[in-house]
XYZ file of N, CA, C and O in Angstrom:
488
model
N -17.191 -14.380 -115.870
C -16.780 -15.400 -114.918
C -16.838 -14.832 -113.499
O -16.622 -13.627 -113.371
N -17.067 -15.462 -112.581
C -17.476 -15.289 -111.274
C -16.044 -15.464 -110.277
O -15.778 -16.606 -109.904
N -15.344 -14.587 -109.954
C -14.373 -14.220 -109.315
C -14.703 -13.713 -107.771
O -15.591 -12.871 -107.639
N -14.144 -14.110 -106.833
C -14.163 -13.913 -105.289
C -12.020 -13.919 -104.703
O -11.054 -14.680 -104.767
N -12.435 -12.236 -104.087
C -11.576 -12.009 -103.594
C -11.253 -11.563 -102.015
O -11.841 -10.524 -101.714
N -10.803 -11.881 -101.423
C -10.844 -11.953 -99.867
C -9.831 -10.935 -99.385
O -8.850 -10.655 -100.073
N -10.031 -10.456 -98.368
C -8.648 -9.442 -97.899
C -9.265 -9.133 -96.504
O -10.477 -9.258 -96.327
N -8.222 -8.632 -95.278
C -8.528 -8.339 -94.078
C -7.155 -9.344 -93.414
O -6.502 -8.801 -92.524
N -6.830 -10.458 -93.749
C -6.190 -11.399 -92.973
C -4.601 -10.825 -92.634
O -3.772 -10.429 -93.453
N -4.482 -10.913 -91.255
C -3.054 -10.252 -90.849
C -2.967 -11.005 -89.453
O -3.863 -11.590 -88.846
N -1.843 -10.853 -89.170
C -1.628 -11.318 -87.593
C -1.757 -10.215 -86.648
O -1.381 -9.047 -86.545
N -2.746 -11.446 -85.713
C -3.150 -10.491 -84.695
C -2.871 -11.184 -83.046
O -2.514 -12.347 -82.856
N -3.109 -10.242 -82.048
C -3.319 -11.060 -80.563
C -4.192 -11.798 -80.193
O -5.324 -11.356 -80.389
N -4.123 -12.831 -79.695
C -5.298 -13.454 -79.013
C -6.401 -12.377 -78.283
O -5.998 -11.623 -77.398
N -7.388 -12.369 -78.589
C -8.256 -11.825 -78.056
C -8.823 -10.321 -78.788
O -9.802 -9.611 -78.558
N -7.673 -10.235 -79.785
C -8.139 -9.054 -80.529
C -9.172 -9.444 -81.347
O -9.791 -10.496 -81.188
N -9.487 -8.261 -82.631
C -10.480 -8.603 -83.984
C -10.174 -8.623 -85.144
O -9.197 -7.930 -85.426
N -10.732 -9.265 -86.094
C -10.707 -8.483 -87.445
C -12.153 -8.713 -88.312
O -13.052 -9.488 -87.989
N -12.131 -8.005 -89.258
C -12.929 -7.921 -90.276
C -12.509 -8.339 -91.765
O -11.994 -7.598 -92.602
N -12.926 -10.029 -91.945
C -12.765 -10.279 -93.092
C -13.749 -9.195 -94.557
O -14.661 -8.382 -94.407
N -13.195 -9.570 -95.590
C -14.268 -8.959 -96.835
C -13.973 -10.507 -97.821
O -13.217 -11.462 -97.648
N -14.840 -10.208 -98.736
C -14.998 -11.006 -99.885
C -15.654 -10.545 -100.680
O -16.859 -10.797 -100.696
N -14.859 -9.413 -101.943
C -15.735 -9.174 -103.157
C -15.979 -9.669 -104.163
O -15.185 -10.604 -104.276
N -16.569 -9.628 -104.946
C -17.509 -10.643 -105.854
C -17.456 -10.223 -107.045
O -17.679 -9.012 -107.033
N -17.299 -10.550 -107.928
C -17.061 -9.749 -109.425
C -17.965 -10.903 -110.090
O -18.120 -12.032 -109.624
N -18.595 -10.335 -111.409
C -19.320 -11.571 -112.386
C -20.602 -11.776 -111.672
O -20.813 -11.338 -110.541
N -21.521 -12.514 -112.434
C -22.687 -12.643 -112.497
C -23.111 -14.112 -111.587
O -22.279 -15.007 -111.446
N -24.159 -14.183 -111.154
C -24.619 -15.338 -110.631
C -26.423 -15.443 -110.674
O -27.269 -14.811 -110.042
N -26.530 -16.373 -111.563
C -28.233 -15.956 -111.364
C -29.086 -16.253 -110.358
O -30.031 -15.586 -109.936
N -28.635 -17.422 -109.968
C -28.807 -18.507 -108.421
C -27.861 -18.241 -107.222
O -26.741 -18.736 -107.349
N -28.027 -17.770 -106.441
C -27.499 -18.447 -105.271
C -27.729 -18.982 -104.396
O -28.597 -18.310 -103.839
N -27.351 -20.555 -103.332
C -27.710 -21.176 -103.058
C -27.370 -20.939 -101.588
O -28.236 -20.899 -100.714
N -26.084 -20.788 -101.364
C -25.557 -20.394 -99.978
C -24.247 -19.689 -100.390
O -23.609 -19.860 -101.428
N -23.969 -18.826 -99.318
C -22.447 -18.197 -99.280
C -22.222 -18.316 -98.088
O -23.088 -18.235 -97.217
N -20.780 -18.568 -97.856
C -20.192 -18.189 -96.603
C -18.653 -18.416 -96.300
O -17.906 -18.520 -97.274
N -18.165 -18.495 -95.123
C -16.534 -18.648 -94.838
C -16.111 -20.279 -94.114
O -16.658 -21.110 -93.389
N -14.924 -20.118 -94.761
C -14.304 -21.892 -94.493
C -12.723 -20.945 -94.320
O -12.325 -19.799 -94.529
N -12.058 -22.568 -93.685
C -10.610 -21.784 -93.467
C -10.459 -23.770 -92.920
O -11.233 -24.691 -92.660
N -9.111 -23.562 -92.988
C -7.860 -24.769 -93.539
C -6.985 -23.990 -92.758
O -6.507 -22.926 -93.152
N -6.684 -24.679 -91.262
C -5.175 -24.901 -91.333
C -4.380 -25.854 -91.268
O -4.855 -26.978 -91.431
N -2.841 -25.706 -90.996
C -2.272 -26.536 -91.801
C -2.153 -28.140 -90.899
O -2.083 -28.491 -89.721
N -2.184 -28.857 -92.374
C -2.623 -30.592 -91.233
C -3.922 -30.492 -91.243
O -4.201 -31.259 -90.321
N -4.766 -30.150 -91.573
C -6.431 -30.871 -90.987
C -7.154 -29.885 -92.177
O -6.891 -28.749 -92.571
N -8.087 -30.781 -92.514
C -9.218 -30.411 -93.655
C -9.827 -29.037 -93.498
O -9.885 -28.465 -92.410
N -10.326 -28.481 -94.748
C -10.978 -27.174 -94.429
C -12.523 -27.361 -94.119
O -13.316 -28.187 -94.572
N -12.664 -26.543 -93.390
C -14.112 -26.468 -92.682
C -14.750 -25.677 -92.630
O -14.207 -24.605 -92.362
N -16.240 -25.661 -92.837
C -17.084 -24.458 -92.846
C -17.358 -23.935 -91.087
O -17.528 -24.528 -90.022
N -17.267 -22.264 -91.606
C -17.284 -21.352 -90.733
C -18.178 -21.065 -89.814
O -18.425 -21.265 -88.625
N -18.738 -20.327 -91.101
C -20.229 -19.154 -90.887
C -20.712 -19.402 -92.271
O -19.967 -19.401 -93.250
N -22.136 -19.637 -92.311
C -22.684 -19.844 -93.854
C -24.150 -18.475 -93.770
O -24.572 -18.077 -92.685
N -24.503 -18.149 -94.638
C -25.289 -17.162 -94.797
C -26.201 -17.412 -96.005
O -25.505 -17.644 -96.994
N -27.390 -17.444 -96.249
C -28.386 -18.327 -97.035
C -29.313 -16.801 -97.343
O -29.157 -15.721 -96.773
N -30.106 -17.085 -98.222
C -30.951 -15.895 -98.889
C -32.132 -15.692 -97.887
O -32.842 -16.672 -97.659
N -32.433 -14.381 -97.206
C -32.913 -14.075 -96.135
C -32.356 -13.777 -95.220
O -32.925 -13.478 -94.170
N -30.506 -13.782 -95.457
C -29.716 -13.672 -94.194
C -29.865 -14.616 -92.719
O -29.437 -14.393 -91.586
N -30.772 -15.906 -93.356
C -30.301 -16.975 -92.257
C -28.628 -17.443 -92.453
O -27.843 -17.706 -93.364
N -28.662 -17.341 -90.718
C -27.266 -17.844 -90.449
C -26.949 -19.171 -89.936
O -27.607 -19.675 -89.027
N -25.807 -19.841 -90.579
C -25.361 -21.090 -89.616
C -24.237 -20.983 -89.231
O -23.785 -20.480 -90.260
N -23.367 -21.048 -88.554
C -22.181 -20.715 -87.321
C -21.906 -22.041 -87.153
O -22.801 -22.864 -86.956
N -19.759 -22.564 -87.263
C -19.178 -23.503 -86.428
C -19.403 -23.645 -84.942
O -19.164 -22.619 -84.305
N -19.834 -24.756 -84.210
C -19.857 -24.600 -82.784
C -18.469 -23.713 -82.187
O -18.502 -23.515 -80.972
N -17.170 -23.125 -82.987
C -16.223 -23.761 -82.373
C -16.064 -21.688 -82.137
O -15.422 -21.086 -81.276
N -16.795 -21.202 -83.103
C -17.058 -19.848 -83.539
C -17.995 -18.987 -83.183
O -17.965 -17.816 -83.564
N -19.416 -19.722 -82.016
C -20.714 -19.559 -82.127
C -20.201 -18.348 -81.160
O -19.134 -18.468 -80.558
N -21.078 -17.072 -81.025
C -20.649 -16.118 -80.032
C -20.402 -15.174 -80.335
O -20.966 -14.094 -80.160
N -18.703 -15.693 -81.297
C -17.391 -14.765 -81.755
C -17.417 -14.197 -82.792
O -17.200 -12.988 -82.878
N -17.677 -14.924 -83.750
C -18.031 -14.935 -84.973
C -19.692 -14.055 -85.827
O -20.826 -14.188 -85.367
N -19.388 -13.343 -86.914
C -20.516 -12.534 -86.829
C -20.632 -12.562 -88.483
O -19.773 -11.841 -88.990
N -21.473 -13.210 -89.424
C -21.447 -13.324 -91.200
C -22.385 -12.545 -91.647
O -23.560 -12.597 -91.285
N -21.698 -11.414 -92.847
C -23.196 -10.491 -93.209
C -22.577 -10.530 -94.553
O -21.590 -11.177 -94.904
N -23.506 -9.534 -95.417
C -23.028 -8.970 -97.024
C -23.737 -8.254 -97.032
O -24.735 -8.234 -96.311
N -23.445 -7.494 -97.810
C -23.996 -6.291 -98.546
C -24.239 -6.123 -99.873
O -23.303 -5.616 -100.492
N -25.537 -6.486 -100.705
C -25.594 -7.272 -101.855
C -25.449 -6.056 -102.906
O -25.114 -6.415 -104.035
N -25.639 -4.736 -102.721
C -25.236 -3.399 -102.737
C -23.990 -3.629 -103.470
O -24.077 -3.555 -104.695
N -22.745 -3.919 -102.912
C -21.580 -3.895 -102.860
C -20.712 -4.952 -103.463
O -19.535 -4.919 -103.821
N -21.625 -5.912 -103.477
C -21.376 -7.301 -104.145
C -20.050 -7.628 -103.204
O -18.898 -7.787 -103.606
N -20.727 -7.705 -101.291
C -19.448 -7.916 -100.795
C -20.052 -8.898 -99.527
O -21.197 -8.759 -99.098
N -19.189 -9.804 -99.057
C -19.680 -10.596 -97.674
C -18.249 -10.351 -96.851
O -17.085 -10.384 -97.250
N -18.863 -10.072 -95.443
C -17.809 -10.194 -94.485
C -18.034 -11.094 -93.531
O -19.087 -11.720 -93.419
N -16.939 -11.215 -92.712
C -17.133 -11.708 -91.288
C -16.105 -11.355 -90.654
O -14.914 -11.391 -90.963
N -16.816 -10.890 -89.426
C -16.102 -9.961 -88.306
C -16.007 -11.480 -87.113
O -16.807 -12.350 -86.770
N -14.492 -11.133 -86.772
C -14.276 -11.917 -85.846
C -13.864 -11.564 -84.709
O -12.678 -11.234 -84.754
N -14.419 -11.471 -83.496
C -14.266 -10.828 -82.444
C -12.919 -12.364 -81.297
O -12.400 -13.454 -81.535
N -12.988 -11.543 -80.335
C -12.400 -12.725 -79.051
C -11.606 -13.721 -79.979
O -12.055 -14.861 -79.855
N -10.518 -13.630 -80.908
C -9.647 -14.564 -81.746
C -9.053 -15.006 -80.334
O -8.797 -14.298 -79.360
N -8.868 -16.743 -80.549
C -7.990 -17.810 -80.074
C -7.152 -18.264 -81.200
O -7.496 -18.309 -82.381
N -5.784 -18.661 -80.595
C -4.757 -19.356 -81.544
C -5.146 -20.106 -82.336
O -4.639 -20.366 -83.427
N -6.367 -20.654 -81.728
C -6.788 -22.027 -82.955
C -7.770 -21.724 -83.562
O -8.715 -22.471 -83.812
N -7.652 -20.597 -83.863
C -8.455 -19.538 -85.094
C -7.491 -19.325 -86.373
O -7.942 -18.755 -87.367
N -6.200 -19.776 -86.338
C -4.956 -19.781 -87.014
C -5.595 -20.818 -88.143
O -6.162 -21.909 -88.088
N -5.218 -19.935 -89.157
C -5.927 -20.442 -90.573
C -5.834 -19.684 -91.785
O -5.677 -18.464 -91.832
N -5.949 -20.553 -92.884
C -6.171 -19.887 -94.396
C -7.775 -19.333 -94.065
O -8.337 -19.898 -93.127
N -8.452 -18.368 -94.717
C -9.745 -18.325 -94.303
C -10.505 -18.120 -95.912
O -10.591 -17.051 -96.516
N -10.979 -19.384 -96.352
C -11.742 -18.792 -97.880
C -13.466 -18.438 -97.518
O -14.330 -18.987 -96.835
N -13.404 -17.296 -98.326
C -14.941 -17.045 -99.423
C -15.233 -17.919 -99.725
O -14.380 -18.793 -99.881
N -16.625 -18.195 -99.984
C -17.291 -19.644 -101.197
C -18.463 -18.867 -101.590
O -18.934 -17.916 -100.968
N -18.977 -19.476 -102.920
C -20.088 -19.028 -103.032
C -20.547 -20.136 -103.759
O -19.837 -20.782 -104.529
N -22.089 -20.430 -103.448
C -22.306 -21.860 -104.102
C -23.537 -21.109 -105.327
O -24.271 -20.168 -105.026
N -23.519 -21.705 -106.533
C -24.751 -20.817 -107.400
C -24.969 -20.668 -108.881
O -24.012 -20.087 -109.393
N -25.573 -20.880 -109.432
C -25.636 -21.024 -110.950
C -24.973 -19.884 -111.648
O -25.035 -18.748 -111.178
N -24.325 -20.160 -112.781
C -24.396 -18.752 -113.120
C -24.320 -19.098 -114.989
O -23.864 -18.368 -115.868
N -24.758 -20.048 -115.074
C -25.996 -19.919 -116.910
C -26.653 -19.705 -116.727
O -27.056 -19.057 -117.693
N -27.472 -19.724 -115.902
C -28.824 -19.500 -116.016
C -29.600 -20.038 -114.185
O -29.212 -20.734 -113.246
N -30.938 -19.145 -114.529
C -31.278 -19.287 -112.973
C -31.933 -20.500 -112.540
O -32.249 -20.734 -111.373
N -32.178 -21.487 -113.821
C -32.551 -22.595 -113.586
C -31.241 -23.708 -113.916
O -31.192 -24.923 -113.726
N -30.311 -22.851 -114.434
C -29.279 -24.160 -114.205
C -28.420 -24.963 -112.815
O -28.777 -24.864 -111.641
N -27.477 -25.585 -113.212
C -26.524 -26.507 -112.169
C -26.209 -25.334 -111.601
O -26.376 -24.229 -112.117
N -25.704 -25.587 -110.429
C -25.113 -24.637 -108.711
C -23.766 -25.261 -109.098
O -23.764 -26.404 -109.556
N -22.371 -24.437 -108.910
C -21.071 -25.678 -108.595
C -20.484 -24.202 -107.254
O -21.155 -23.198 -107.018
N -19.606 -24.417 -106.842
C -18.677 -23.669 -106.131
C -17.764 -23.129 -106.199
O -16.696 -23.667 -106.490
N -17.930 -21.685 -105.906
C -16.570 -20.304 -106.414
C -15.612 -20.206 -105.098
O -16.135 -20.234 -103.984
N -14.346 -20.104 -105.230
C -13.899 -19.934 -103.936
C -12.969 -18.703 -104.264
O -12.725 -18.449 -105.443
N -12.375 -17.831 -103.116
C -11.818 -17.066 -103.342
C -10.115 -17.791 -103.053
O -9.917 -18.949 -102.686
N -9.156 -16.859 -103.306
C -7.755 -17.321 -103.237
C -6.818 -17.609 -101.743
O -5.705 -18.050 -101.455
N -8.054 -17.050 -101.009
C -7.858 -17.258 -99.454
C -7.069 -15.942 -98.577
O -6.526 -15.038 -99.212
N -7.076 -15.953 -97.499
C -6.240 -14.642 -96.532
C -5.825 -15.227 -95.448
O -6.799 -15.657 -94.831
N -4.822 -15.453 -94.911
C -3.915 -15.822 -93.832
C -4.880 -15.395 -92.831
O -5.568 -14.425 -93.147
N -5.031 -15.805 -91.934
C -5.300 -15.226 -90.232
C -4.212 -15.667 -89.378
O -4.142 -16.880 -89.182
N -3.151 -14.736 -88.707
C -3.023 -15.378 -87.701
C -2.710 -14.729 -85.882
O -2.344 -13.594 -85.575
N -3.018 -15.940 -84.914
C -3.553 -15.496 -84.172
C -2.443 -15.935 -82.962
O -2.345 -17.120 -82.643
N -1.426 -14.647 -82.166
C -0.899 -15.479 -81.611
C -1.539 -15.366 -79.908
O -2.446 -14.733 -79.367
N -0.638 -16.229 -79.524
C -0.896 -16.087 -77.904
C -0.703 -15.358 -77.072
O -1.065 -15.619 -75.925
């Protein structure tokens, strides 16, 4: 079974950094996209930073700049480094991984990890 675990999330200053992780345990024969979403509280969760096979990137307008999505397939690990944090960077922050894992021609559904606090004060 395909397990995603996240860690890095702590409170920090406005304007400081951190470095999310997300390791990956279990098999996937497909993958379709990976990347970071985050939920805070009151308003829907939203994608981040997405990262696609070839290491194309797509970036939130709200993140474009600050925000930086890689992995290391080595390691069976994805991060994202977040530079210049604003308060309204304050969030749950999940892993996803979208991707088959019967088989490389089967259905894609979505793995998420258990999430990591960020928070960011003023």
């Amino acid at each position: 079974q395909v397990q995603l675990v996240e860690s890095g999330g702590t409170l920090v200053q406005a304007g400081g950094s951190l470095r999310l992780s997300c390791a990956r345990s279990g098999t996937i024969f497909r993958t379709e996209s990976m990347g970071w979403y985050r939920q805070a509280p009151g308003k829907q969760r939203e994608s981040v930073a997405i990262i696609n096979t070839g290491g194309f990137t797509v970036y939130a307008d709200s993140v474009k700049g600050r925000f930086t999505i890689s992995r290391d397939n080595a390691k069976n690990t994805m991060y994202l480094q977040m530079d210049a944090l604003k308060p309204e960077d304050t969030a749950v922050y999940y892993c996803n991984v979208r991707g088959a894992t019967i088989a490389s021609w089967g259905p894609a559904r979505d793995y998420w990890g258990q999430g990591t606090q960020v928070t960011v004060s003023s």
